[in-house]
XYZ file of N, CA and C in Angstrom:
255
model
N 62.117 69.097 46.807
C 63.153 69.044 47.838
C 64.468 68.647 47.181
N 65.488 69.321 47.547
C 66.805 69.059 46.997
C 67.348 67.732 47.533
N 67.960 66.942 46.696
C 68.471 65.628 47.094
C 69.600 65.757 48.114
N 70.352 66.857 48.078
C 71.432 67.048 49.047
C 70.892 67.236 50.460
N 69.810 67.973 50.583
C 69.203 68.183 51.900
C 68.681 66.858 52.455
N 68.036 66.077 51.606
C 67.519 64.771 52.033
C 68.654 63.836 52.434
N 69.764 63.855 51.700
C 70.914 63.013 52.031
C 71.503 63.396 53.380
N 71.659 64.693 53.629
C 72.198 65.149 54.919
C 71.259 64.764 56.052
N 69.951 64.877 55.828
C 68.972 64.512 56.854
C 69.068 63.026 57.200
N 69.151 62.178 56.212
C 69.235 60.732 56.457
C 70.556 60.378 57.146
N 71.644 60.987 56.732
C 72.928 60.735 57.389
C 72.913 61.217 58.840
N 72.258 62.343 59.102
C 72.160 62.846 60.471
C 71.373 61.883 61.356
N 70.352 61.253 60.805
C 69.591 60.258 61.569
C 70.485 59.092 61.953
N 71.253 58.564 60.997
C 72.128 57.435 61.288
C 73.210 57.796 62.301
N 73.808 58.963 62.150
C 74.849 59.390 63.088
C 74.264 59.579 64.480
N 73.090 60.186 64.574
C 72.440 60.389 65.865
C 72.135 59.075 66.574
N 71.635 58.100 65.840
C 71.336 56.789 66.437
C 72.613 56.117 66.915
N 73.669 56.187 66.133
C 74.936 55.573 66.531
C 75.521 56.234 67.774
N 75.433 57.540 67.854
C 75.986 58.248 69.016
C 75.186 57.924 70.269
N 73.868 57.940 70.173
C 73.026 57.695 71.343
C 73.172 56.257 71.850
N 73.314 55.302 70.946
C 73.432 53.908 71.399
C 74.775 53.618 72.061
N 75.775 54.450 71.814
C 77.094 54.241 72.423
C 77.245 54.896 73.800
N 76.268 55.687 74.233
C 76.348 56.376 75.523
C 75.946 55.406 76.628
N 76.764 55.268 77.673
C 76.382 54.380 78.782
C 75.171 54.924 79.533
N 74.391 54.037 80.141
C 73.159 54.477 80.825
C 73.387 55.511 81.930
N 74.538 55.481 82.585
C 74.772 56.439 83.671
C 74.954 57.867 83.140
N 75.355 58.008 81.895
C 75.530 59.343 81.316
C 74.358 59.784 80.458
N 73.420 58.903 80.216
C 72.343 59.217 79.278
C 71.470 60.372 79.762
N 71.050 60.363 81.008
C 70.157 61.403 81.510
C 70.810 62.783 81.519
N 72.049 62.940 82.015
C 72.645 64.288 81.963
C 72.846 64.802 80.541
N 73.235 63.928 79.633
C 73.443 64.374 78.256
C 72.131 64.759 77.595
N 71.086 63.990 77.853
C 69.798 64.290 77.241
C 69.193 65.558 77.817
N 69.353 65.788 79.109
C 68.790 67.018 79.670
C 69.530 68.236 79.131
N 70.822 68.109 78.940
C 71.583 69.214 78.351
C 71.203 69.467 76.907
N 71.011 68.404 76.149
C 70.643 68.587 74.739
C 69.219 69.112 74.606
N 68.351 68.775 75.541
C 67.004 69.341 75.502
C 67.035 70.837 75.801
N 67.907 71.248 76.688
C 68.015 72.674 76.987
C 68.550 73.444 75.785
N 69.391 72.811 75.003
C 69.934 73.455 73.804
C 68.837 73.629 72.746
N 67.729 72.941 72.893
C 66.627 73.069 71.939
C 66.021 74.465 71.936
N 66.473 75.320 72.824
C 66.023 76.706 72.788
C 66.343 77.362 71.455
N 67.361 76.875 70.778
C 67.685 77.387 69.444
C 66.557 77.071 68.477
N 65.930 75.911 68.661
C 64.809 75.543 67.800
C 63.627 76.480 68.002
N 63.483 77.019 69.214
C 62.391 77.965 69.465
C 62.595 79.222 68.632
N 63.828 79.694 68.560
C 64.114 80.895 67.765
C 63.797 80.644 66.290
N 64.201 79.498 65.775
C 63.900 79.156 64.385
C 62.414 79.018 64.136
N 61.699 78.457 65.104
C 60.255 78.302 64.956
C 59.554 79.652 64.974
N 60.033 80.560 65.814
C 59.434 81.898 65.847
C 59.671 82.618 64.519
N 60.852 82.454 63.969
C 61.138 83.068 62.666
C 60.245 82.473 61.589
N 59.989 81.167 61.646
C 59.169 80.529 60.612
C 57.706 80.945 60.697
N 57.253 81.447 61.834
C 55.860 81.904 61.916
C 55.653 83.184 61.121
N 56.725 83.881 60.785
C 56.604 85.117 60.021
C 56.611 84.884 58.507
N 56.693 83.627 58.084
C 56.678 83.346 56.653
C 55.301 83.639 56.079
N 55.276 83.930 54.789
C 54.003 84.213 54.132
C 53.171 82.949 54.045
N 51.890 83.094 54.262
C 50.981 81.963 54.149
C 50.584 81.417 55.504
N 49.435 80.824 55.530
C 48.900 80.283 56.783
C 49.604 79.011 57.226
N 50.070 78.205 56.290
C 50.694 76.938 56.642
C 51.976 77.179 57.431
N 52.789 78.142 56.997
C 54.024 78.460 57.721
C 53.738 78.952 59.126
N 52.686 79.725 59.275
C 52.331 80.245 60.599
C 51.893 79.112 61.522
N 51.054 78.231 61.021
C 50.572 77.127 61.863
C 51.675 76.130 62.199
N 52.505 75.814 61.210
C 53.622 74.901 61.480
C 54.624 75.528 62.440
N 54.846 76.832 62.297
C 55.725 77.533 63.233
C 55.174 77.522 64.642
N 53.867 77.694 64.777
C 53.238 77.644 66.098
C 53.391 76.262 66.727
N 53.176 75.230 65.940
C 53.338 73.861 66.447
C 54.792 73.619 66.852
N 55.731 74.114 66.043
C 57.156 73.948 66.365
C 57.523 74.687 67.649
N 56.959 75.875 67.856
C 57.226 76.615 69.095
C 56.720 75.835 70.298
N 55.520 75.276 70.189
C 54.952 74.519 71.311
C 55.809 73.294 71.633
N 56.173 72.522 70.615
C 56.963 71.308 70.870
C 58.367 71.627 71.378
N 58.995 72.642 70.834
C 60.334 73.007 71.300
C 60.288 73.530 72.730
N 59.233 74.253 73.077
C 59.091 74.741 74.451
C 58.899 73.586 75.420
N 58.092 72.615 75.037
C 57.905 71.422 75.877
C 59.238 70.711 76.071
N 60.040 70.626 75.014
C 61.332 69.963 75.088
C 62.286 70.694 76.028
N 62.307 72.015 75.952
C 63.197 72.799 76.815
C 62.764 72.688 78.274
N 61.475 72.821 78.530
C 60.982 72.719 79.912
C 61.263 71.327 80.470
N 61.065 70.300 79.664
C 61.360 68.935 80.103
C 62.831 68.755 80.424
N 63.708 69.344 79.631
C 65.143 69.251 79.900
C 65.510 69.895 81.226
N 64.918 71.053 81.504
C 65.203 71.711 82.775
C 64.603 70.942 83.954
N 63.444 70.325 83.763
C 62.837 69.533 84.841
C 63.687 68.310 85.173
N 64.209 67.645 84.135
C 65.063 66.481 84.358
C 66.343 66.897 85.078
N 66.927 68.017 84.665
C 68.142 68.492 85.313
C 67.879 68.846 86.759
N 66.777 69.519 87.032
C 66.437 69.874 88.411
C 66.226 68.626 89.246
N 65.591 67.642 88.694
C 65.361 66.388 89.428
C 66.670 65.664 89.725
N 67.602 65.696 88.763
C 68.902 65.059 88.986
C 69.683 65.780 90.080
N 69.602 67.103 90.090
C 70.349 67.857 91.086
C 69.789 67.668 92.501
N 68.510 67.336 92.614
C 67.923 67.095 93.932
C 68.290 65.724 94.486
N 68.789 64.833 93.641
C 69.153 63.486 94.100
C 70.384 63.530 94.983
C-alpha cells in the first residue's frame, strides 16, 4: 500500500470526526440522511469492483454492494420519517 494513500485515509478520518462533532444535534439527522443517500455513488464503485479478476474482488464487491444499499435505504427511511413529523 502506498504511504500517500494511507496518509490521505488517516487525514480523512480526522477531518470527518471534527466535522461531525461540530454539527448541532438539530441538524445531525437531516445531514446524515442526505449523506447516506449520497452513498449511492459507493454502490456504483462496488459494482465495478465485482468485475475485477479473482474471487476475492468479487466477494468483497458483493459485500460492499450490500452494505452500501443498506446505507442508502436507511438514509431514505430516515428522511421519510423526518418528513412525516
